[in-house]
Amino acid sequence: MVLICYPNHQLWSLVIYFIIFIFITPIYFFIFISLLKLRRANNIISDLLSLSFYTVFKLTTTLFVDFFLFHEDLPFAQIFLNGAYWSIVFRAHGIVLLTIHRYLVIVKPLSGLTHFIQNEKMLFILVRFWIPPFIFNVILFSDNRIQFHFANILTFAMDTSIVNRYSKLIITFLAISCLLCFFSYLSIIVFVRTRAHTMSPTSKRELSLALQMCLPFAGLLALLMYMTFLNIFATNNNSSMIQWIRGFFSLINGIISFIGPITILLFNIELSQKIRELVFNNKNNSHPDSSIRPSRNDNTAKLRFKTAHHVFSFQPRS
């Protein structure tokens, strides 16, 4: 039996997590509203669900310890621990999909696969984003031999075989995800260095959007390194180091979601503009510039005649 917990002397990491969560959630909300019309809100949804799930988990297990101890027949421990791995898989899957999409649009803009993805219907987008990781999680991260145990704080108790299997599976999944992202970015860099002078404006725009995924990719690498070191110390039975490393899980797990809004605001100019319009309610066309209006006393007012394709303007001579 193995106990998994957050050591008391590292509660500061949870405090930092909650502070960032309070500030970042409103930004996520505005980004989510702005992306709904663009059919690209899936990754934001997975981030919001992950942050909300982890926050509810930590608050409830900290404030209502007695409730969980007196209701051991309910599968709360299974839901919370398996849910943490589910959220990692969903977010990593979304980052990989977005990175590969940028690669196809920039490096292979004329391929049939790129054309198919660019014109994909909403239903297929939802299926591609949610169904594969859902099946993966159901098969590999749904063990029911997990229980709560109280040792100064509420902890998870499970067999060593479960811990080892979960660790190896999540490390393998993250390693494959990081490799796919790495080779995609490497191909983009090679393409840009060799054909920068022939890139279309659309490709240049997609390149700036590709930079938006660099920091989430770095977050994946950090999570991979975290899980790898945790597995190494677990193999060597270094319990003190294991508990010390586990104390950073809240920040390492949250970093992928926390840096998402920052990268969007930095590299996605169009979306940033939409968010500003949504927050301050000042659309560009709602307050037309008075400098472009013709004066009422202007004797040279233009007469405009529209045809099917053109607009002709005539200005009478004085």
PDB file of C-alpha atoms in Angstrom:
ATOM      1  CA  MET A   1       0.000   0.000   0.000  1.00  0.00           C
ATOM      2  CA  VAL A   2       1.321   3.426  -1.042  1.00  0.00           C
ATOM      3  CA  LEU A   3       0.216   6.795   0.343  1.00  0.00           C
ATOM      4  CA  ILE A   4       0.153   9.805  -1.967  1.00  0.00           C
ATOM      5  CA  CYS A   5      -0.220  13.189  -0.309  1.00  0.00           C
ATOM      6  CA  TYR A   6       0.887  16.817  -0.206  1.00  0.00           C
ATOM      7  CA  PRO A   7       3.390  17.355   2.656  1.00  0.00           C
ATOM      8  CA  ASN A   8       2.346  20.006   5.141  1.00  0.00           C
ATOM      9  CA  HIS A   9       5.494  22.067   4.602  1.00  0.00           C
ATOM     10  CA  GLN A  10       4.643  22.563   0.901  1.00  0.00           C
ATOM     11  CA  LEU A  11       1.171  24.010   1.206  1.00  0.00           C
ATOM     12  CA  TRP A  12       2.620  27.223  -0.231  1.00  0.00           C
ATOM     13  CA  SER A  13       2.421  25.653  -3.699  1.00  0.00           C
ATOM     14  CA  LEU A  14      -1.332  25.215  -3.267  1.00  0.00           C
ATOM     15  CA  VAL A  15      -1.666  28.825  -2.091  1.00  0.00           C
ATOM     16  CA  ILE A  16       0.128  30.032  -5.237  1.00  0.00           C
ATOM     17  CA  TYR A  17      -2.088  27.771  -7.346  1.00  0.00           C
ATOM     18  CA  PHE A  18      -5.304  29.229  -5.890  1.00  0.00           C
ATOM     19  CA  ILE A  19      -4.088  32.819  -6.258  1.00  0.00           C
ATOM     20  CA  ILE A  20      -3.249  32.289  -9.936  1.00  0.00           C
ATOM     21  CA  PHE A  21      -6.548  30.455 -10.431  1.00  0.00           C
ATOM     22  CA  ILE A  22      -8.517  33.435  -9.105  1.00  0.00           C
ATOM     23  CA  PHE A  23      -6.801  35.839 -11.513  1.00  0.00           C
ATOM     24  CA  ILE A  24      -6.657  33.569 -14.573  1.00  0.00           C
ATOM     25  CA  THR A  25     -10.229  32.222 -14.558  1.00  0.00           C
ATOM     26  CA  PRO A  26     -11.927  35.498 -15.666  1.00  0.00           C
ATOM     27  CA  ILE A  27      -9.466  35.745 -18.571  1.00  0.00           C
ATOM     28  CA  TYR A  28     -10.301  32.186 -19.553  1.00  0.00           C
ATOM     29  CA  PHE A  29     -13.998  33.054 -19.479  1.00  0.00           C
ATOM     30  CA  PHE A  30     -13.614  35.952 -21.918  1.00  0.00           C
ATOM     31  CA  ILE A  31     -11.382  33.873 -24.213  1.00  0.00           C
ATOM     32  CA  PHE A  32     -13.942  31.067 -24.149  1.00  0.00           C
ATOM     33  CA  ILE A  33     -16.775  33.435 -25.137  1.00  0.00           C
ATOM     34  CA  SER A  34     -14.667  34.891 -27.955  1.00  0.00           C
ATOM     35  CA  LEU A  35     -13.712  31.461 -29.302  1.00  0.00           C
ATOM     36  CA  LEU A  36     -17.208  29.996 -29.338  1.00  0.00           C
ATOM     37  CA  LYS A  37     -18.002  31.638 -32.684  1.00  0.00           C
ATOM     38  CA  LEU A  38     -14.698  30.452 -34.166  1.00  0.00           C
ATOM     39  CA  ARG A  39     -15.209  26.727 -33.399  1.00  0.00           C
ATOM     40  CA  ARG A  40     -11.886  26.619 -31.545  1.00  0.00           C
ATOM     41  CA  ALA A  41     -12.974  26.497 -27.920  1.00  0.00           C
ATOM     42  CA  ASN A  42     -12.254  22.810 -27.271  1.00  0.00           C
ATOM     43  CA  ASN A  43      -8.773  23.306 -25.828  1.00  0.00           C
ATOM     44  CA  ILE A  44     -10.001  26.170 -23.653  1.00  0.00           C
ATOM     45  CA  ILE A  45     -12.825  23.967 -22.384  1.00  0.00           C
ATOM     46  CA  SER A  46     -10.393  21.204 -21.421  1.00  0.00           C
ATOM     47  CA  ASP A  47      -8.209  23.730 -19.567  1.00  0.00           C
ATOM     48  CA  LEU A  48     -11.190  25.191 -17.721  1.00  0.00           C
ATOM     49  CA  LEU A  49     -12.471  21.743 -16.775  1.00  0.00           C
ATOM     50  CA  SER A  50      -9.032  20.719 -15.561  1.00  0.00           C
ATOM     51  CA  LEU A  51      -8.554  23.830 -13.429  1.00  0.00           C
ATOM     52  CA  SER A  52     -12.076  23.634 -12.019  1.00  0.00           C
ATOM     53  CA  PHE A  53     -11.789  19.911 -11.293  1.00  0.00           C
ATOM     54  CA  TYR A  54      -8.480  20.250  -9.449  1.00  0.00           C
ATOM     55  CA  THR A  55      -9.676  23.294  -7.502  1.00  0.00           C
ATOM     56  CA  VAL A  56     -12.860  21.537  -6.375  1.00  0.00           C
ATOM     57  CA  PHE A  57     -10.823  18.460  -5.467  1.00  0.00           C
ATOM     58  CA  LYS A  58      -8.359  20.348  -3.238  1.00  0.00           C
ATOM     59  CA  LEU A  59     -10.991  22.545  -1.587  1.00  0.00           C
ATOM     60  CA  THR A  60     -13.354  19.699  -0.761  1.00  0.00           C
ATOM     61  CA  THR A  61     -10.664  17.310   0.492  1.00  0.00           C
ATOM     62  CA  THR A  62      -9.210  20.080   2.658  1.00  0.00           C
ATOM     63  CA  LEU A  63     -12.434  21.488   4.120  1.00  0.00           C
ATOM     64  CA  PHE A  64     -14.582  18.364   4.357  1.00  0.00           C
ATOM     65  CA  VAL A  65     -12.193  15.645   5.492  1.00  0.00           C
ATOM     66  CA  ASP A  66     -14.730  13.961   7.782  1.00  0.00           C
ATOM     67  CA  PHE A  67     -17.234  13.622   4.985  1.00  0.00           C
ATOM     68  CA  PHE A  68     -14.845  11.611   2.815  1.00  0.00           C
ATOM     69  CA  LEU A  69     -13.701   9.439   5.714  1.00  0.00           C
ATOM     70  CA  PHE A  70     -17.281   8.552   6.728  1.00  0.00           C
ATOM     71  CA  HIS A  71     -18.319   7.795   3.135  1.00  0.00           C
ATOM     72  CA  GLU A  72     -15.646   5.341   2.078  1.00  0.00           C
ATOM     73  CA  ASP A  73     -18.250   3.404   0.107  1.00  0.00           C
ATOM     74  CA  LEU A  74     -18.488   6.271  -2.384  1.00  0.00           C
ATOM     75  CA  PRO A  75     -15.771   6.347  -5.107  1.00  0.00           C
ATOM     76  CA  PHE A  76     -14.516   9.879  -4.448  1.00  0.00           C
ATOM     77  CA  ALA A  77     -10.866   8.807  -4.220  1.00  0.00           C
ATOM     78  CA  GLN A  78     -11.100   6.985  -7.540  1.00  0.00           C
ATOM     79  CA  ILE A  79     -12.776   9.946  -9.215  1.00  0.00           C
ATOM     80  CA  PHE A  80     -10.272  12.498  -7.914  1.00  0.00           C
ATOM     81  CA  LEU A  81      -7.060  10.586  -8.624  1.00  0.00           C
ATOM     82  CA  ASN A  82      -8.143   9.172 -11.982  1.00  0.00           C
ATOM     83  CA  GLY A  83      -9.527  12.595 -12.886  1.00  0.00           C
ATOM     84  CA  ALA A  84      -6.108  14.167 -12.405  1.00  0.00           C
ATOM     85  CA  TYR A  85      -4.647  11.802 -15.000  1.00  0.00           C
ATOM     86  CA  TRP A  86      -7.638  12.279 -17.300  1.00  0.00           C
ATOM     87  CA  SER A  87      -7.095  16.037 -17.307  1.00  0.00           C
ATOM     88  CA  ILE A  88      -3.426  15.624 -18.209  1.00  0.00           C
ATOM     89  CA  VAL A  89      -4.302  13.369 -21.143  1.00  0.00           C
ATOM     90  CA  PHE A  90      -7.010  15.694 -22.475  1.00  0.00           C
ATOM     91  CA  ARG A  91      -4.796  18.794 -22.354  1.00  0.00           C
ATOM     92  CA  ALA A  92      -1.751  17.057 -23.847  1.00  0.00           C
ATOM     93  CA  HIS A  93      -3.934  15.663 -26.629  1.00  0.00           C
ATOM     94  CA  GLY A  94      -5.295  19.139 -27.380  1.00  0.00           C
ATOM     95  CA  ILE A  95      -1.817  20.703 -27.504  1.00  0.00           C
ATOM     96  CA  VAL A  96      -0.612  18.017 -29.915  1.00  0.00           C
ATOM     97  CA  LEU A  97      -3.634  18.477 -32.198  1.00  0.00           C
ATOM     98  CA  LEU A  98      -3.179  22.247 -32.353  1.00  0.00           C
ATOM     99  CA  THR A  99       0.565  21.925 -32.982  1.00  0.00           C
ATOM    100  CA  ILE A 100       0.079  19.432 -35.815  1.00  0.00           C
ATOM    101  CA  HIS A 101      -2.591  21.694 -37.288  1.00  0.00           C
ATOM    102  CA  ARG A 102      -0.160  24.617 -37.369  1.00  0.00           C
ATOM    103  CA  TYR A 103       2.459  22.376 -38.973  1.00  0.00           C
ATOM    104  CA  LEU A 104       0.073  21.315 -41.742  1.00  0.00           C
ATOM    105  CA  VAL A 105      -1.132  24.846 -42.485  1.00  0.00           C
ATOM    106  CA  ILE A 106       2.401  26.284 -42.635  1.00  0.00           C
ATOM    107  CA  VAL A 107       4.447  23.448 -44.167  1.00  0.00           C
ATOM    108  CA  LYS A 108       1.773  21.522 -46.124  1.00  0.00           C
ATOM    109  CA  PRO A 109      -0.851  24.118 -47.024  1.00  0.00           C
ATOM    110  CA  LEU A 110      -1.892  22.390 -50.272  1.00  0.00           C
ATOM    111  CA  SER A 111      -2.170  18.828 -48.994  1.00  0.00           C
ATOM    112  CA  GLY A 112      -5.491  17.020 -48.925  1.00  0.00           C
ATOM    113  CA  LEU A 113      -5.261  16.482 -45.166  1.00  0.00           C
ATOM    114  CA  THR A 114      -4.819  20.221 -44.566  1.00  0.00           C
ATOM    115  CA  HIS A 115      -7.787  21.012 -46.791  1.00  0.00           C
ATOM    116  CA  PHE A 116      -9.903  18.454 -44.932  1.00  0.00           C
ATOM    117  CA  ILE A 117      -8.992  19.813 -41.502  1.00  0.00           C
ATOM    118  CA  GLN A 118      -9.520  23.425 -42.543  1.00  0.00           C
ATOM    119  CA  ASN A 119     -13.045  22.608 -43.771  1.00  0.00           C
ATOM    120  CA  GLU A 120     -13.923  20.097 -41.070  1.00  0.00           C
ATOM    121  CA  LYS A 121     -17.430  20.219 -39.639  1.00  0.00           C
ATOM    122  CA  MET A 122     -17.986  21.004 -35.977  1.00  0.00           C
ATOM    123  CA  LEU A 123     -19.176  17.480 -35.192  1.00  0.00           C
ATOM    124  CA  PHE A 124     -15.951  15.929 -36.493  1.00  0.00           C
ATOM    125  CA  ILE A 125     -13.874  18.463 -34.560  1.00  0.00           C
ATOM    126  CA  LEU A 126     -15.627  17.498 -31.329  1.00  0.00           C
ATOM    127  CA  VAL A 127     -15.207  13.778 -32.028  1.00  0.00           C
ATOM    128  CA  ARG A 128     -11.512  14.152 -32.906  1.00  0.00           C
ATOM    129  CA  PHE A 129     -10.762  16.235 -29.826  1.00  0.00           C
ATOM    130  CA  TRP A 130     -12.741  14.388 -27.134  1.00  0.00           C
ATOM    131  CA  ILE A 131     -13.365  10.768 -28.141  1.00  0.00           C
ATOM    132  CA  PRO A 132      -9.784   9.361 -28.567  1.00  0.00           C
ATOM    133  CA  PRO A 133      -8.479  10.628 -25.177  1.00  0.00           C
ATOM    134  CA  PHE A 134     -11.750   9.576 -23.539  1.00  0.00           C
ATOM    135  CA  ILE A 135     -11.338   5.994 -24.754  1.00  0.00           C
ATOM    136  CA  PHE A 136      -7.655   6.058 -23.761  1.00  0.00           C
ATOM    137  CA  ASN A 137      -8.538   7.218 -20.242  1.00  0.00           C
ATOM    138  CA  VAL A 138     -11.354   4.732 -19.775  1.00  0.00           C
ATOM    139  CA  ILE A 139      -9.086   1.838 -20.676  1.00  0.00           C
ATOM    140  CA  LEU A 140      -5.895   2.858 -18.871  1.00  0.00           C
ATOM    141  CA  PHE A 141      -6.765   5.326 -16.084  1.00  0.00           C
ATOM    142  CA  SER A 142      -9.930   3.946 -14.479  1.00  0.00           C
ATOM    143  CA  ASP A 143      -8.672   1.723 -11.685  1.00  0.00           C
ATOM    144  CA  ASN A 144     -11.150   1.363  -8.804  1.00  0.00           C
ATOM    145  CA  ARG A 145      -8.691   0.082  -6.163  1.00  0.00           C
ATOM    146  CA  ILE A 146      -8.038   3.562  -4.770  1.00  0.00           C
ATOM    147  CA  GLN A 147      -9.142   4.768  -1.345  1.00  0.00           C
ATOM    148  CA  PHE A 148      -8.728   7.712   0.992  1.00  0.00           C
ATOM    149  CA  HIS A 149      -6.518   7.483   4.069  1.00  0.00           C
ATOM    150  CA  PHE A 150      -6.097  10.051   6.834  1.00  0.00           C
ATOM    151  CA  ALA A 151      -2.570  10.783   8.083  1.00  0.00           C
ATOM    152  CA  ASN A 152      -2.596  14.371   9.411  1.00  0.00           C
ATOM    153  CA  ILE A 153      -4.059  15.284   6.023  1.00  0.00           C
ATOM    154  CA  LEU A 154      -6.222  13.366   3.571  1.00  0.00           C
ATOM    155  CA  THR A 155      -4.160  11.105   1.316  1.00  0.00           C
ATOM    156  CA  PHE A 156      -4.660   8.496  -1.377  1.00  0.00           C
ATOM    157  CA  ALA A 157      -3.954   4.838  -0.611  1.00  0.00           C
ATOM    158  CA  MET A 158      -3.397   2.283  -3.380  1.00  0.00           C
ATOM    159  CA  ASP A 159      -1.320  -0.709  -4.382  1.00  0.00           C
ATOM    160  CA  THR A 160       2.224  -0.187  -5.562  1.00  0.00           C
ATOM    161  CA  SER A 161       1.345  -1.872  -8.851  1.00  0.00           C
ATOM    162  CA  ILE A 162      -1.228   0.842  -9.600  1.00  0.00           C
ATOM    163  CA  VAL A 163       1.268   3.621  -8.888  1.00  0.00           C
ATOM    164  CA  ASN A 164       3.919   2.039 -11.106  1.00  0.00           C
ATOM    165  CA  ARG A 165       1.480   1.387 -13.946  1.00  0.00           C
ATOM    166  CA  TYR A 166       0.019   4.887 -13.872  1.00  0.00           C
ATOM    167  CA  SER A 167       3.490   6.441 -13.752  1.00  0.00           C
ATOM    168  CA  LYS A 168       4.798   4.464 -16.721  1.00  0.00           C
ATOM    169  CA  LEU A 169       1.663   5.084 -18.795  1.00  0.00           C
ATOM    170  CA  ILE A 170       1.556   8.847 -18.222  1.00  0.00           C
ATOM    171  CA  ILE A 171       5.310   9.205 -18.841  1.00  0.00           C
ATOM    172  CA  THR A 172       5.009   7.286 -22.107  1.00  0.00           C
ATOM    173  CA  PHE A 173       2.007   9.331 -23.202  1.00  0.00           C
ATOM    174  CA  LEU A 174       3.690  12.640 -22.375  1.00  0.00           C
ATOM    175  CA  ALA A 175       6.925  11.548 -24.062  1.00  0.00           C
ATOM    176  CA  ILE A 176       5.093  10.701 -27.310  1.00  0.00           C
ATOM    177  CA  SER A 177       3.165  13.989 -27.134  1.00  0.00           C
ATOM    178  CA  CYS A 178       6.359  15.997 -26.622  1.00  0.00           C
ATOM    179  CA  LEU A 179       8.104  14.196 -29.489  1.00  0.00           C
ATOM    180  CA  LEU A 180       5.235  14.946 -31.877  1.00  0.00           C
ATOM    181  CA  CYS A 181       5.273  18.612 -30.881  1.00  0.00           C
ATOM    182  CA  PHE A 182       9.072  18.792 -31.078  1.00  0.00           C
ATOM    183  CA  PHE A 183       9.300  17.375 -34.607  1.00  0.00           C
ATOM    184  CA  SER A 184       6.407  19.551 -35.746  1.00  0.00           C
ATOM    185  CA  TYR A 185       8.154  22.696 -34.528  1.00  0.00           C
ATOM    186  CA  LEU A 186      11.456  21.494 -35.943  1.00  0.00           C
ATOM    187  CA  SER A 187       9.843  21.048 -39.361  1.00  0.00           C
ATOM    188  CA  ILE A 188       8.279  24.502 -39.130  1.00  0.00           C
ATOM    189  CA  ILE A 189      11.644  26.069 -38.256  1.00  0.00           C
ATOM    190  CA  VAL A 190      13.375  24.326 -41.185  1.00  0.00           C
ATOM    191  CA  PHE A 191      10.589  25.385 -43.551  1.00  0.00           C
ATOM    192  CA  VAL A 192      10.696  29.019 -42.418  1.00  0.00           C
ATOM    193  CA  ARG A 193      14.497  29.211 -42.719  1.00  0.00           C
ATOM    194  CA  THR A 194      14.479  27.855 -46.275  1.00  0.00           C
ATOM    195  CA  ARG A 195      11.324  29.469 -47.677  1.00  0.00           C
ATOM    196  CA  ALA A 196      10.709  32.565 -45.614  1.00  0.00           C
ATOM    197  CA  HIS A 197      10.779  34.811 -48.719  1.00  0.00           C
ATOM    198  CA  THR A 198       8.005  32.823 -50.435  1.00  0.00           C
ATOM    199  CA  MET A 199       5.611  32.535 -47.485  1.00  0.00           C
ATOM    200  CA  SER A 200       2.129  33.916 -48.065  1.00  0.00           C
ATOM    201  CA  PRO A 201       0.497  36.350 -45.619  1.00  0.00           C
ATOM    202  CA  THR A 202      -1.745  33.508 -44.432  1.00  0.00           C
ATOM    203  CA  SER A 203       1.272  31.322 -43.653  1.00  0.00           C
ATOM    204  CA  LYS A 204       2.934  34.177 -41.777  1.00  0.00           C
ATOM    205  CA  ARG A 205      -0.198  34.630 -39.707  1.00  0.00           C
ATOM    206  CA  GLU A 206      -0.294  30.901 -38.934  1.00  0.00           C
ATOM    207  CA  LEU A 207       3.370  31.120 -37.943  1.00  0.00           C
ATOM    208  CA  SER A 208       2.549  33.721 -35.307  1.00  0.00           C
ATOM    209  CA  LEU A 209      -0.264  31.485 -34.074  1.00  0.00           C
ATOM    210  CA  ALA A 210       2.168  28.563 -33.926  1.00  0.00           C
ATOM    211  CA  LEU A 211       4.262  30.578 -31.470  1.00  0.00           C
ATOM    212  CA  GLN A 212       1.139  30.617 -29.290  1.00  0.00           C
ATOM    213  CA  MET A 213       1.625  26.877 -28.624  1.00  0.00           C
ATOM    214  CA  CYS A 214       5.322  27.079 -27.680  1.00  0.00           C
ATOM    215  CA  LEU A 215       4.743  27.799 -24.000  1.00  0.00           C
ATOM    216  CA  PRO A 216       2.108  25.048 -23.554  1.00  0.00           C
ATOM    217  CA  PHE A 217       4.599  22.705 -25.202  1.00  0.00           C
ATOM    218  CA  ALA A 218       7.184  23.836 -22.642  1.00  0.00           C
ATOM    219  CA  GLY A 219       4.597  23.073 -19.964  1.00  0.00           C
ATOM    220  CA  LEU A 220       4.261  19.550 -21.348  1.00  0.00           C
ATOM    221  CA  LEU A 221       8.020  19.117 -21.134  1.00  0.00           C
ATOM    222  CA  ALA A 222       8.004  20.324 -17.522  1.00  0.00           C
ATOM    223  CA  LEU A 223       5.236  17.869 -16.670  1.00  0.00           C
ATOM    224  CA  LEU A 224       7.123  15.047 -18.402  1.00  0.00           C
ATOM    225  CA  MET A 225      10.296  15.827 -16.435  1.00  0.00           C
ATOM    226  CA  TYR A 226       8.283  16.016 -13.212  1.00  0.00           C
ATOM    227  CA  MET A 227       6.667  12.604 -13.762  1.00  0.00           C
ATOM    228  CA  THR A 228      10.003  11.091 -14.816  1.00  0.00           C
ATOM    229  CA  PHE A 229      11.856  12.268 -11.706  1.00  0.00           C
ATOM    230  CA  LEU A 230       8.958  11.126  -9.537  1.00  0.00           C
ATOM    231  CA  ASN A 231       9.123   7.665 -11.066  1.00  0.00           C
ATOM    232  CA  ILE A 232      12.920   7.478 -10.638  1.00  0.00           C
ATOM    233  CA  PHE A 233      12.761   8.268  -6.918  1.00  0.00           C
ATOM    234  CA  ALA A 234       9.827   5.888  -6.491  1.00  0.00           C
ATOM    235  CA  THR A 235      11.904   3.116  -8.052  1.00  0.00           C
ATOM    236  CA  ASN A 236      14.715   3.843  -5.576  1.00  0.00           C
ATOM    237  CA  ASN A 237      12.254   3.915  -2.646  1.00  0.00           C
ATOM    238  CA  ASN A 238      13.307   7.429  -1.649  1.00  0.00           C
ATOM    239  CA  SER A 239      10.071   8.267   0.195  1.00  0.00           C
ATOM    240  CA  SER A 240      11.149  11.684   1.508  1.00  0.00           C
ATOM    241  CA  MET A 241      12.156  12.896  -1.948  1.00  0.00           C
ATOM    242  CA  ILE A 242       8.968  11.460  -3.459  1.00  0.00           C
ATOM    243  CA  GLN A 243       6.756  13.390  -1.056  1.00  0.00           C
ATOM    244  CA  TRP A 244       8.807  16.556  -1.607  1.00  0.00           C
ATOM    245  CA  ILE A 245       8.388  16.285  -5.388  1.00  0.00           C
ATOM    246  CA  ARG A 246       4.677  15.514  -5.112  1.00  0.00           C
ATOM    247  CA  GLY A 247       4.245  18.780  -3.262  1.00  0.00           C
ATOM    248  CA  PHE A 248       4.867  20.647  -6.528  1.00  0.00           C
ATOM    249  CA  PHE A 249       2.175  18.783  -8.475  1.00  0.00           C
ATOM    250  CA  SER A 250      -0.372  21.584  -8.172  1.00  0.00           C
ATOM    251  CA  LEU A 251       1.930  24.097  -9.896  1.00  0.00           C
ATOM    252  CA  ILE A 252       3.376  21.687 -12.467  1.00  0.00           C
ATOM    253  CA  ASN A 253      -0.057  20.393 -13.378  1.00  0.00           C
ATOM    254  CA  GLY A 254      -1.531  23.881 -13.534  1.00  0.00           C
ATOM    255  CA  ILE A 255       1.240  25.508 -15.546  1.00  0.00           C
ATOM    256  CA  ILE A 256      -0.119  24.183 -18.864  1.00  0.00           C
ATOM    257  CA  SER A 257      -3.483  25.791 -18.205  1.00  0.00           C
ATOM    258  CA  PHE A 258      -2.141  28.953 -16.580  1.00  0.00           C
ATOM    259  CA  ILE A 259       0.083  29.934 -19.508  1.00  0.00           C
ATOM    260  CA  GLY A 260      -2.638  29.299 -22.105  1.00  0.00           C
ATOM    261  CA  PRO A 261      -4.367  32.707 -21.802  1.00  0.00           C
ATOM    262  CA  ILE A 262      -1.012  34.501 -21.671  1.00  0.00           C
ATOM    263  CA  THR A 263       0.145  33.000 -24.964  1.00  0.00           C
ATOM    264  CA  ILE A 264      -3.205  33.757 -26.603  1.00  0.00           C
ATOM    265  CA  LEU A 265      -3.091  37.404 -25.569  1.00  0.00           C
ATOM    266  CA  LEU A 266       0.539  37.748 -26.682  1.00  0.00           C
ATOM    267  CA  PHE A 267       0.458  36.041 -30.086  1.00  0.00           C
ATOM    268  CA  ASN A 268      -3.173  36.052 -31.260  1.00  0.00           C
ATOM    269  CA  ILE A 269      -3.767  39.701 -32.119  1.00  0.00           C
ATOM    270  CA  GLU A 270      -7.225  39.180 -33.615  1.00  0.00           C
ATOM    271  CA  LEU A 271      -8.510  37.279 -30.603  1.00  0.00           C
ATOM    272  CA  SER A 272      -6.963  39.802 -28.232  1.00  0.00           C
ATOM    273  CA  GLN A 273      -8.887  42.544 -30.029  1.00  0.00           C
ATOM    274  CA  LYS A 274     -12.132  40.587 -29.715  1.00  0.00           C
ATOM    275  CA  ILE A 275     -11.536  40.111 -25.995  1.00  0.00           C
ATOM    276  CA  ARG A 276     -10.923  43.836 -25.509  1.00  0.00           C
ATOM    277  CA  GLU A 277     -14.144  44.595 -27.374  1.00  0.00           C
ATOM    278  CA  LEU A 278     -15.988  42.067 -25.221  1.00  0.00           C
ATOM    279  CA  VAL A 279     -14.583  43.424 -21.950  1.00  0.00           C
ATOM    280  CA  PHE A 280     -14.894  47.153 -22.687  1.00  0.00           C
ATOM    281  CA  ASN A 281     -17.866  46.905 -25.075  1.00  0.00           C
ATOM    282  CA  ASN A 282     -16.247  49.203 -27.640  1.00  0.00           C
ATOM    283  CA  LYS A 283     -16.554  47.645 -31.078  1.00  0.00           C
ATOM    284  CA  ASN A 284     -14.692  49.468 -33.808  1.00  0.00           C
ATOM    285  CA  ASN A 285     -17.821  50.029 -35.873  1.00  0.00           C
ATOM    286  CA  SER A 286     -19.974  51.192 -32.971  1.00  0.00           C
ATOM    287  CA  HIS A 287     -18.260  54.613 -32.714  1.00  0.00           C
ATOM    288  CA  PRO A 288     -17.435  55.796 -36.213  1.00  0.00           C
ATOM    289  CA  ASP A 289     -14.738  58.394 -36.513  1.00  0.00           C
ATOM    290  CA  SER A 290     -16.233  61.839 -37.081  1.00  0.00           C
ATOM    291  CA  SER A 291     -13.264  62.834 -39.227  1.00  0.00           C
ATOM    292  CA  ILE A 292     -14.525  60.685 -42.103  1.00  0.00           C
ATOM    293  CA  ARG A 293     -18.052  62.155 -42.110  1.00  0.00           C
ATOM    294  CA  PRO A 294     -18.828  64.741 -44.827  1.00  0.00           C
ATOM    295  CA  SER A 295     -19.711  68.181 -43.567  1.00  0.00           C
ATOM    296  CA  ARG A 296     -23.352  69.247 -43.864  1.00  0.00           C
ATOM    297  CA  ASN A 297     -22.329  72.583 -45.402  1.00  0.00           C
ATOM    298  CA  ASP A 298     -19.927  71.035 -47.872  1.00  0.00           C
ATOM    299  CA  ASN A 299     -21.045  71.911 -51.409  1.00  0.00           C
ATOM    300  CA  THR A 300     -18.981  69.080 -52.783  1.00  0.00           C
ATOM    301  CA  ALA A 301     -21.052  66.299 -51.253  1.00  0.00           C
ATOM    302  CA  LYS A 302     -20.575  63.076 -53.143  1.00  0.00           C
ATOM    303  CA  LEU A 303     -23.355  61.303 -55.019  1.00  0.00           C
ATOM    304  CA  ARG A 304     -22.917  57.529 -54.866  1.00  0.00           C
ATOM    305  CA  PHE A 305     -24.380  55.128 -57.404  1.00  0.00           C
ATOM    306  CA  LYS A 306     -24.068  51.370 -56.852  1.00  0.00           C
ATOM    307  CA  THR A 307     -23.920  48.722 -59.511  1.00  0.00           C
ATOM    308  CA  ALA A 308     -23.663  44.963 -58.978  1.00  0.00           C
ATOM    309  CA  HIS A 309     -19.907  45.052 -58.438  1.00  0.00           C
ATOM    310  CA  HIS A 310     -18.684  48.641 -58.148  1.00  0.00           C
ATOM    311  CA  VAL A 311     -19.415  51.916 -56.441  1.00  0.00           C
ATOM    312  CA  PHE A 312     -19.003  55.067 -58.552  1.00  0.00           C
ATOM    313  CA  SER A 313     -18.512  58.458 -56.893  1.00  0.00           C
ATOM    314  CA  PHE A 314     -19.105  61.770 -58.633  1.00  0.00           C
ATOM    315  CA  GLN A 315     -17.988  65.118 -57.308  1.00  0.00           C
ATOM    316  CA  PRO A 316     -19.597  68.126 -59.101  1.00  0.00           C
ATOM    317  CA  ARG A 317     -17.261  70.913 -60.037  1.00  0.00           C
ATOM    318  CA  SER A 318     -17.834  74.327 -58.487  1.00  0.00           C
TER     319      SER A 318
END
